[in-house]
PDB file of C-alpha atoms in Angstrom:
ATOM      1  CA  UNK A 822     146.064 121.130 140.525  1.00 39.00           C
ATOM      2  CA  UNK A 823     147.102 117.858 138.505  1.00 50.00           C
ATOM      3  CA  UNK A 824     144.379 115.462 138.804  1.00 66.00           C
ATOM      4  CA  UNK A 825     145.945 112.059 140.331  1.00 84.00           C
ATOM      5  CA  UNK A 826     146.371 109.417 137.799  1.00 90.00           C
ATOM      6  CA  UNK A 827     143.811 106.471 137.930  1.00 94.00           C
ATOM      7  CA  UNK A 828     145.413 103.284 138.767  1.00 96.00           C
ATOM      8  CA  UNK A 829     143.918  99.923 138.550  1.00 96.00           C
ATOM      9  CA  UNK A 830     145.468  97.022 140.368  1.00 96.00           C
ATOM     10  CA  UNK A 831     143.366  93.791 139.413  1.00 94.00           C
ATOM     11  CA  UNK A 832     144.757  90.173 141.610  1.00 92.00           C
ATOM     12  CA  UNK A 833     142.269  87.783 143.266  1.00 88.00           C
ATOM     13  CA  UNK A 834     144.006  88.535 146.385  1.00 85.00           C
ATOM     14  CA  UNK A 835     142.208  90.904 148.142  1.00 86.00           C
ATOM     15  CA  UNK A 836     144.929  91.327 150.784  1.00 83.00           C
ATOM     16  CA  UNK A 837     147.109  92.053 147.884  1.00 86.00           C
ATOM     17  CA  UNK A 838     144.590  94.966 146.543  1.00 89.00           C
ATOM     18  CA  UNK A 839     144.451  96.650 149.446  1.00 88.00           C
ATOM     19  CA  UNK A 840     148.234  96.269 150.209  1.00 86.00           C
ATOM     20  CA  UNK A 841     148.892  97.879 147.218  1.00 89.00           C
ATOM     21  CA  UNK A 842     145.929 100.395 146.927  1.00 90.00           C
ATOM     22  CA  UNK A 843     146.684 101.741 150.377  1.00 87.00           C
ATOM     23  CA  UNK A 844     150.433 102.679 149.294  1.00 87.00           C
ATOM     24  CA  UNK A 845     149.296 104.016 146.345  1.00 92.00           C
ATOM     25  CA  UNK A 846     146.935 106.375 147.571  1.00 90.00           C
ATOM     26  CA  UNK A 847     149.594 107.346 149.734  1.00 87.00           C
ATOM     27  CA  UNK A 848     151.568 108.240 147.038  1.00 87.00           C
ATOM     28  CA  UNK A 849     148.506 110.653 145.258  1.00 90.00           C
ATOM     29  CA  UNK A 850     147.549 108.050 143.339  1.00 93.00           C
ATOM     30  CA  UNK A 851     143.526 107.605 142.498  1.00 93.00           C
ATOM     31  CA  UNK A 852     143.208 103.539 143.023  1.00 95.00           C
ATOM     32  CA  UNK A 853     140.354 101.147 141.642  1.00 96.00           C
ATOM     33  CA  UNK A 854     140.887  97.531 143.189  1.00 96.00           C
ATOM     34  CA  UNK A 855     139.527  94.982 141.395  1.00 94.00           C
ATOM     35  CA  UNK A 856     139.747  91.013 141.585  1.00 91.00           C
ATOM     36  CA  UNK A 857     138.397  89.461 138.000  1.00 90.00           C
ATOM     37  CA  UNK A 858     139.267  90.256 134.252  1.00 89.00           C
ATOM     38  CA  UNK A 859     135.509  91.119 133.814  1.00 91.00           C
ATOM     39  CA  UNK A 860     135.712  93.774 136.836  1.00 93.00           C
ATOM     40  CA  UNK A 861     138.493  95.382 134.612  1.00 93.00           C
ATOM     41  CA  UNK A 862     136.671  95.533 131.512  1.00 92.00           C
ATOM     42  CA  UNK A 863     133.846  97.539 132.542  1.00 93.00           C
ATOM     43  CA  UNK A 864     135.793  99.601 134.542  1.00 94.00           C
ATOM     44  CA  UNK A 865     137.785 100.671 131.200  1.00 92.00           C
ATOM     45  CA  UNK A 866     134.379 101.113 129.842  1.00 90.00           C
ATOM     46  CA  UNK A 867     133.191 103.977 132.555  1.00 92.00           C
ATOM     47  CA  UNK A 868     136.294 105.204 134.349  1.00 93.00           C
ATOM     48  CA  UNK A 869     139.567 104.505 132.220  1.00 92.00           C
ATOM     49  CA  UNK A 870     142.437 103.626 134.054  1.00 94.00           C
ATOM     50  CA  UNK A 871     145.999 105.643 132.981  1.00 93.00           C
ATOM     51  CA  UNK A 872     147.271 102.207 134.446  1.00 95.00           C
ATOM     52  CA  UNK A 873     146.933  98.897 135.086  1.00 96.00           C
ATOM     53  CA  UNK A 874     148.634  96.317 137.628  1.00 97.00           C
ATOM     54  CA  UNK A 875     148.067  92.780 136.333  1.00 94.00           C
ATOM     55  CA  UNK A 876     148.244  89.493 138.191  1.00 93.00           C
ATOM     56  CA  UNK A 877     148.536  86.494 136.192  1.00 90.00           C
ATOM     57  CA  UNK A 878     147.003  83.477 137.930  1.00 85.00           C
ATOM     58  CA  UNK A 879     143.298  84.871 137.991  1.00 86.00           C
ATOM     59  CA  UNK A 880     140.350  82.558 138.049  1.00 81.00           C
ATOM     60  CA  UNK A 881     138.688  82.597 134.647  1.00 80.00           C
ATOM     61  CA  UNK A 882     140.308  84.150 132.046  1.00 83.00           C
ATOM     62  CA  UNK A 883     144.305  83.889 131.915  1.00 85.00           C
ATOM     63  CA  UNK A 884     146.330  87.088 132.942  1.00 88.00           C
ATOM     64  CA  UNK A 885     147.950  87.226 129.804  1.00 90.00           C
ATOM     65  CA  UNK A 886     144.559  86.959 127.771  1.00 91.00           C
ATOM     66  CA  UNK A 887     143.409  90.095 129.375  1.00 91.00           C
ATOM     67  CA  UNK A 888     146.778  91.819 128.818  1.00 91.00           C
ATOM     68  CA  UNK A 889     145.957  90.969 124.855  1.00 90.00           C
ATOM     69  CA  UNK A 890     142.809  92.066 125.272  1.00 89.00           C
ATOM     70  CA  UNK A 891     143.896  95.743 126.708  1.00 89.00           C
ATOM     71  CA  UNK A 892     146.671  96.936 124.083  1.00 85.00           C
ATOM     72  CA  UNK A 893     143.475  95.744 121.977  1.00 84.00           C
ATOM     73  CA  UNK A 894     141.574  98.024 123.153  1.00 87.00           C
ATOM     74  CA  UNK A 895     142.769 100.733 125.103  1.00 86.00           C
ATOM     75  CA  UNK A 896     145.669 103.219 125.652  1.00 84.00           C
ATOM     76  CA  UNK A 897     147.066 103.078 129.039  1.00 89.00           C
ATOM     77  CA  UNK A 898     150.120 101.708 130.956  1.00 91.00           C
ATOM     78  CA  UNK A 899     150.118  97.873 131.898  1.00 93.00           C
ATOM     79  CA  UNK A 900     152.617  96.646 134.527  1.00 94.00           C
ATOM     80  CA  UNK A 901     152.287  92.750 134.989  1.00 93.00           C
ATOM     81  CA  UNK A 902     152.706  91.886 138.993  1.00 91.00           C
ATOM     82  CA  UNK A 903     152.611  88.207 139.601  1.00 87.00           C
ATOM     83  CA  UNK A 904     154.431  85.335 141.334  1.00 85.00           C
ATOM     84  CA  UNK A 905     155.703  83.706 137.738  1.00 85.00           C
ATOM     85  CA  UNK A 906     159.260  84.312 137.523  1.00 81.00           C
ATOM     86  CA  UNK A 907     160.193  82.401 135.137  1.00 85.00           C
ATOM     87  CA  UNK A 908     162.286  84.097 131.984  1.00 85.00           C
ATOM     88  CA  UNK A 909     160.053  82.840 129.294  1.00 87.00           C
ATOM     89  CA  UNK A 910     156.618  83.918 131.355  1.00 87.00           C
ATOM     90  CA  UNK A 911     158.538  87.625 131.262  1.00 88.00           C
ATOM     91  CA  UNK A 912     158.956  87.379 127.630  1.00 88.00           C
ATOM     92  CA  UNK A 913     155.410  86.620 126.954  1.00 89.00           C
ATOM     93  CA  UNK A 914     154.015  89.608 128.670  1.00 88.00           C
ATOM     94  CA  UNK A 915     156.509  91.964 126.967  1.00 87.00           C
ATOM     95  CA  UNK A 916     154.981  90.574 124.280  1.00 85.00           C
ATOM     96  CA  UNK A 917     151.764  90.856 124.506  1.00 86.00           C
ATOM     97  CA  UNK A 918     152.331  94.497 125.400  1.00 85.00           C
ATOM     98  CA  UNK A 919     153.317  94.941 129.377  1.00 90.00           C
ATOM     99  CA  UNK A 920     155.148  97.932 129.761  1.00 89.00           C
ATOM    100  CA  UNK A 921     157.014  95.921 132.720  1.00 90.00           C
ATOM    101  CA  UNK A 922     156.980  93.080 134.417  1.00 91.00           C
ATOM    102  CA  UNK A 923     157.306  92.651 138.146  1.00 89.00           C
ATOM    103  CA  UNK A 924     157.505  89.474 139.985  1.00 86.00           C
ATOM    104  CA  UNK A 925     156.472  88.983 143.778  1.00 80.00           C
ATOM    105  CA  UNK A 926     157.565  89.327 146.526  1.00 75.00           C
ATOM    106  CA  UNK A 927     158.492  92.963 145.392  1.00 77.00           C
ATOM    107  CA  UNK A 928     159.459  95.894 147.343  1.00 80.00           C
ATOM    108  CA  UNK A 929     156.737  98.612 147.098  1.00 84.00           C
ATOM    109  CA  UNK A 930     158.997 101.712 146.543  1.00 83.00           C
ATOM    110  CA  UNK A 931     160.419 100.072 143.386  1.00 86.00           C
ATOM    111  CA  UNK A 932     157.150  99.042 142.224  1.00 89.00           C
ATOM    112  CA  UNK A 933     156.092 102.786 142.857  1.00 89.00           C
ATOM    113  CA  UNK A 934     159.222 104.001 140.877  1.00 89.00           C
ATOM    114  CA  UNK A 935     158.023 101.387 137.915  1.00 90.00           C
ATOM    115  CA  UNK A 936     154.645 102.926 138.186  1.00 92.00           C
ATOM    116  CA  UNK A 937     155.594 106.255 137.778  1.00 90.00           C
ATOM    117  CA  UNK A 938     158.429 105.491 135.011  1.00 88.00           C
ATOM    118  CA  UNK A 939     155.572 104.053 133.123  1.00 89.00           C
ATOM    119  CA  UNK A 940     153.381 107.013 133.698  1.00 88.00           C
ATOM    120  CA  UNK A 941     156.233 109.025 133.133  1.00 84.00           C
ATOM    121  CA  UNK A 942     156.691 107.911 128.921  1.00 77.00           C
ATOM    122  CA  UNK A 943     152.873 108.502 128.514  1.00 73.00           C
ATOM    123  CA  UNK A 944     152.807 112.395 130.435  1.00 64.00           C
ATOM    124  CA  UNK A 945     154.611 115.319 131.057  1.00 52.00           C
ATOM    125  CA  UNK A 946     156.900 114.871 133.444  1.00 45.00           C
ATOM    126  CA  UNK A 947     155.941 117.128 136.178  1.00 49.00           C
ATOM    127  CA  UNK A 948     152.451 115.615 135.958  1.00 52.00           C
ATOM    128  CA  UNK A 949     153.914 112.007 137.467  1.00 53.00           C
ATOM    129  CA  UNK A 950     156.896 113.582 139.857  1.00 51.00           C
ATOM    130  CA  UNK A 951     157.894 117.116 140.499  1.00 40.00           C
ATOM    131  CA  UNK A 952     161.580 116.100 141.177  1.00 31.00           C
ATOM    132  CA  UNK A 953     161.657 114.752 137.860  1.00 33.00           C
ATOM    133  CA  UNK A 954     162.762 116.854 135.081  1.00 32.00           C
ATOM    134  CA  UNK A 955     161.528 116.324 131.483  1.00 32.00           C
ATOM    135  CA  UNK A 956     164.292 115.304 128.377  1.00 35.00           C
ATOM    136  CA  UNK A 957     164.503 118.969 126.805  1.00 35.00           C
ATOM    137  CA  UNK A 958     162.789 118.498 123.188  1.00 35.00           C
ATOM    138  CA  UNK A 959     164.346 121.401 120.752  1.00 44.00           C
ATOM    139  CA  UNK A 960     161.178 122.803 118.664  1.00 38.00           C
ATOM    140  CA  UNK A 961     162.928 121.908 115.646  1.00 45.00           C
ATOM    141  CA  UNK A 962     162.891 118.244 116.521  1.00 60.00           C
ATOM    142  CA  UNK A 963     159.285 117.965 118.032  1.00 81.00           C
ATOM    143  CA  UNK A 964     158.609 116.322 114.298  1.00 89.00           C
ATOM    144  CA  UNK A 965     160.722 113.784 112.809  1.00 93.00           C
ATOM    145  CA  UNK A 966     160.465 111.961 109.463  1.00 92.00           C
ATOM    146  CA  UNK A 967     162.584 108.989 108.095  1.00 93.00           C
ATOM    147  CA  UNK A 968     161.522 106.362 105.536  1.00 93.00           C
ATOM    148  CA  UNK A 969     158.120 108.234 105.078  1.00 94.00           C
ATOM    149  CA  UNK A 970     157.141 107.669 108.208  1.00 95.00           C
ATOM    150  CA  UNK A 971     155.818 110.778 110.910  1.00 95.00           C
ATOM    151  CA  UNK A 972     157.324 110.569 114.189  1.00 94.00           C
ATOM    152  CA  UNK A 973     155.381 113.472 116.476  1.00 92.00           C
ATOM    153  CA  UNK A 974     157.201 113.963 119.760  1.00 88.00           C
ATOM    154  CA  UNK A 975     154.795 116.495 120.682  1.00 85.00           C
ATOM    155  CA  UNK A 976     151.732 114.471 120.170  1.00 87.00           C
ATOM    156  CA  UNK A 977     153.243 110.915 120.887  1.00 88.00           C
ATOM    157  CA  UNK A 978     151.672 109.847 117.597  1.00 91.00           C
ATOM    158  CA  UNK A 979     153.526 108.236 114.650  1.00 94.00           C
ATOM    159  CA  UNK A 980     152.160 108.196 111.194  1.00 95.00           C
ATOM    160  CA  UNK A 981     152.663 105.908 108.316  1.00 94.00           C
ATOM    161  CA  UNK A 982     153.312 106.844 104.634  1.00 94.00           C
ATOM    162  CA  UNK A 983     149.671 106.405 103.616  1.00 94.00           C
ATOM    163  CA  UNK A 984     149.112 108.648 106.880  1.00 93.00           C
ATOM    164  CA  UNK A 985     147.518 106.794 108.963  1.00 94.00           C
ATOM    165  CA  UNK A 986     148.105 106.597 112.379  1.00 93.00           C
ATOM    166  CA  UNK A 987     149.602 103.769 114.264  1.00 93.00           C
ATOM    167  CA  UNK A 988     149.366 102.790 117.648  1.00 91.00           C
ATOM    168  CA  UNK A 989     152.051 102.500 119.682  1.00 90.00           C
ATOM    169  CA  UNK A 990     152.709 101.347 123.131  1.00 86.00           C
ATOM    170  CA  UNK A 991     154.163 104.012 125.691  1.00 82.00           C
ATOM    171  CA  UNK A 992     157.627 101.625 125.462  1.00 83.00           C
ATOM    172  CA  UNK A 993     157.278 101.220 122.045  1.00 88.00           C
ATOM    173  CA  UNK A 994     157.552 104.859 121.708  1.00 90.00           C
ATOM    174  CA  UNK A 995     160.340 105.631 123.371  1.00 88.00           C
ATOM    175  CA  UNK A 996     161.710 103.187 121.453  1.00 91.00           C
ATOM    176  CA  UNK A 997     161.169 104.449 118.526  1.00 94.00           C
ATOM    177  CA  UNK A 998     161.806 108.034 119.566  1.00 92.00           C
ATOM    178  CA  UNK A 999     165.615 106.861 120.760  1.00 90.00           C
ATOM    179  CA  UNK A1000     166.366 105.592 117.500  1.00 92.00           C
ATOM    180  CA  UNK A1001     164.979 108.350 115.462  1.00 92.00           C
ATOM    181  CA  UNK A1002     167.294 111.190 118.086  1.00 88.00           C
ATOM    182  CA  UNK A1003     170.301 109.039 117.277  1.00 86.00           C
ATOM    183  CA  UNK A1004     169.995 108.219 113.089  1.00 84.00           C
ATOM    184  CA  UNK A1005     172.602 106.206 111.837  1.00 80.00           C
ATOM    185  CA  UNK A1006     174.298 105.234 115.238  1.00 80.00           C
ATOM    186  CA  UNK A1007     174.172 102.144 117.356  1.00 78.00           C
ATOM    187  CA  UNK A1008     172.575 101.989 120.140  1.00 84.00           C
ATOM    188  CA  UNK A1009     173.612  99.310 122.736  1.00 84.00           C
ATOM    189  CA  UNK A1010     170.837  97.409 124.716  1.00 82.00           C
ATOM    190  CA  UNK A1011     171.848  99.477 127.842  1.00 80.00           C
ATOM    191  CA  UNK A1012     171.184 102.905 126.503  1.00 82.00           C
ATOM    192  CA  UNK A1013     168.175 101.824 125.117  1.00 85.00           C
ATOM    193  CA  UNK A1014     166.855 100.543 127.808  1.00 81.00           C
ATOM    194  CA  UNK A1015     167.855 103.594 129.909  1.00 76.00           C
ATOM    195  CA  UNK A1016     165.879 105.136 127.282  1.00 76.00           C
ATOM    196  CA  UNK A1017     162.355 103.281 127.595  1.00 73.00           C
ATOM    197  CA  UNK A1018     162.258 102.288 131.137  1.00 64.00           C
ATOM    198  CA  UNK A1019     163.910 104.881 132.789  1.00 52.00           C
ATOM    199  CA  UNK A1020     166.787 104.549 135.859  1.00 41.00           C
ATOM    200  CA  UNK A1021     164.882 102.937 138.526  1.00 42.00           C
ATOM    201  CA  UNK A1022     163.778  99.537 136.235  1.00 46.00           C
ATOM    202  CA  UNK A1023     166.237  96.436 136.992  1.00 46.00           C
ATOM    203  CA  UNK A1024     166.421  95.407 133.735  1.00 45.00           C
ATOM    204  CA  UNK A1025     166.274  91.233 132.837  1.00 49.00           C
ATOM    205  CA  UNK A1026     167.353  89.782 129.228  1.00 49.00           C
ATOM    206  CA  UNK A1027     165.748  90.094 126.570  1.00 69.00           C
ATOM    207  CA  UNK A1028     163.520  93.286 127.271  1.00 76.00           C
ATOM    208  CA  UNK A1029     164.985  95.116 124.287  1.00 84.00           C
ATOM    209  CA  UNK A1030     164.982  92.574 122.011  1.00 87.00           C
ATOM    210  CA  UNK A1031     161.260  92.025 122.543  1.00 87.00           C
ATOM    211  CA  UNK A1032     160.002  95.535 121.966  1.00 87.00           C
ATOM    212  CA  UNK A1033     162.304  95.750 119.194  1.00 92.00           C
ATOM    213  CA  UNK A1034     160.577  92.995 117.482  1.00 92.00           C
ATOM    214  CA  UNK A1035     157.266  94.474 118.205  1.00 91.00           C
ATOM    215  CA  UNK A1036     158.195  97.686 117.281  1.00 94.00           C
ATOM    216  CA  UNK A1037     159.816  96.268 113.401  1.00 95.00           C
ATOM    217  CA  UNK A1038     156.119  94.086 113.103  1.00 94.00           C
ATOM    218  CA  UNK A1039     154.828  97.636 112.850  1.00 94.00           C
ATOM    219  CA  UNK A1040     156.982  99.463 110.935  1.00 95.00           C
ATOM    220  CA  UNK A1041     158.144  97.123 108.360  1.00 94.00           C
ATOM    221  CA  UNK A1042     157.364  96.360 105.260  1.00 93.00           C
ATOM    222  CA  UNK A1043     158.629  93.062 106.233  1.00 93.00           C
ATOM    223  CA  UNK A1044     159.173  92.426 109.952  1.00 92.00           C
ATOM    224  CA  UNK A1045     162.034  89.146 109.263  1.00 91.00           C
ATOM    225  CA  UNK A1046     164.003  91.447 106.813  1.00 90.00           C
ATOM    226  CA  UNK A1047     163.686  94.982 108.537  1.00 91.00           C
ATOM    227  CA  UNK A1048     165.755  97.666 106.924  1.00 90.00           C
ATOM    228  CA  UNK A1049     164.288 100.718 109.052  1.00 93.00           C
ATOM    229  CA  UNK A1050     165.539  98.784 112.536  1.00 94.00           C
ATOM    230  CA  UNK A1051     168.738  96.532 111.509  1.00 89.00           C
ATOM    231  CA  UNK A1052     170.328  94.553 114.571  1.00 86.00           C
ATOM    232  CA  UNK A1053     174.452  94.871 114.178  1.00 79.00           C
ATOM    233  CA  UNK A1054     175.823  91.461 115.998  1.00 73.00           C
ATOM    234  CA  UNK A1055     177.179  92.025 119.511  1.00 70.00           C
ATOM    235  CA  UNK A1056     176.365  95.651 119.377  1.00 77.00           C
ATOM    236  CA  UNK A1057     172.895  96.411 119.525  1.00 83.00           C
ATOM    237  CA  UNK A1058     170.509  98.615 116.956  1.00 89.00           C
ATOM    238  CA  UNK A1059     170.808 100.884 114.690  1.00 87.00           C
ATOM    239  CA  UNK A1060     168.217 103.412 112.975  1.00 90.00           C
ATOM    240  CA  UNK A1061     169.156 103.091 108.769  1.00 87.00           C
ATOM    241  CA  UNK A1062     166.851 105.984 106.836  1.00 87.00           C
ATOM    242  CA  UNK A1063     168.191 109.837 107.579  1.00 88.00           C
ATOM    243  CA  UNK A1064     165.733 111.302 109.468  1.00 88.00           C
ATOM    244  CA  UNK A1065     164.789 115.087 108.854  1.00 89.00           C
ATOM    245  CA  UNK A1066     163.437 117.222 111.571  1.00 83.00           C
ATOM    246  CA  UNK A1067     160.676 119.909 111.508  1.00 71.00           C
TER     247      UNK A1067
END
């Protein structure tokens, strides 16, 4: 049997904790409920989380600090779940390296589908949702190169030129995975984000851009010329280098 995924869900709400932790475990999921960014921490430290649900207005340390401090320092999924609507608040947490961002009042069956897209780019398939099936990966393409660079579908790593690994956010990723399936072609903003956030997320502006520009900060040699990731006006993306598979 699958062991169920470990989900943290940190607000200073304690109504809120147990709202949420109570239709998780209904849903198989293993749930920690926590109320402080310190709580957090030394859970990572004993039980790691696969994912985390992150409130913003905490006492103490800023949502968005500890959000920094995770992609830091850990691997896991991080959906942000707050009250701050605001566009540029959205931004920010896609930037600091949310996987999504999910304002309240939400309804908890979408917030369940968000969870499990999430969990969904960092496992196999079957291991988040049965009725889900996995993108078919032809052996020949579990490895792709372009640029140098060591994209391992297999083993959701990438590696650089000098061979060293990089990290990469579950989103970021996908991302990168999209572009190097489809060399040479532009992708709009739509299929992308189909791509790295799966059917069930309601998509809001700007969510591709902002990985994107993650994403090129990694990758290139210089992240305000890129020339692995170029943007084509009104269009979307496009991957430059040939990639070669195997």
């Amino acid at each position: 049997m699958t062991p169920a995924f470990h989900i943290a869900v940190l607000d200073d709400e304690v109504d809120i904790t147990q709202l949420l932790a109570n239709y998780l475990q209904s849903h198989g999921f293993r749930v920690t409920q926590l109320h402080n960014g310190a709580s957090l921490m030394a859970l990572m430290g004993t039980d790691p989380a696969d994912l985390v649900l992150l409130d913003l207005g905490l006492p103490g340390e800023d949502g968005f600090s500890i959000a920094r401090r995770m992609r830091e320092n850990w691997r896991c999924g991080l959906v942000i779940v707050t009250g701050r609507g605001d566009a540029v608040d959205k931004v920010v947490g896609l930037e600091v390296g949310a996987d999504d961002y999910v304002t309240k009042p939400f309804d908890l069956r979408e917030l369940v589908a968000r969870v499990k897209a999430v969990l969904r780019r960092m496992a196999p398939a079957d291991a988040v949702d049965a009725t889900v099936a996995a993108s078919p990966v032809p052996p020949s393409a579990d490895k792709l190169r372009f640029a140098g660079w060591l994209l391992d579908i297999a083993a959701r790593s990438l590696t650089n030129p000098q061979g060293q690994a990089v990290a990469l956010t579950g989103g970021e990723f996908d991302l990168l995975s999209a572009f190097a399936r489809h060399p040479g072609r532009v992708l709009s903003r739509d299929f992308l984000l189909e791509q790295t956030r799966g059917r069930e997320a309601a998509p809001f502006d700007r969510t591709v851009d902002v990985q994107v520009g993650r994403l090129r900060k990694k990758i290139e040699a210089d992240a305000d010329d890129p020339q692995i990731i170029k943007s084509v006006r009104g269009a979307g993306y496009i991957l430059v280098p040939p990639v070669a598979r195997g």
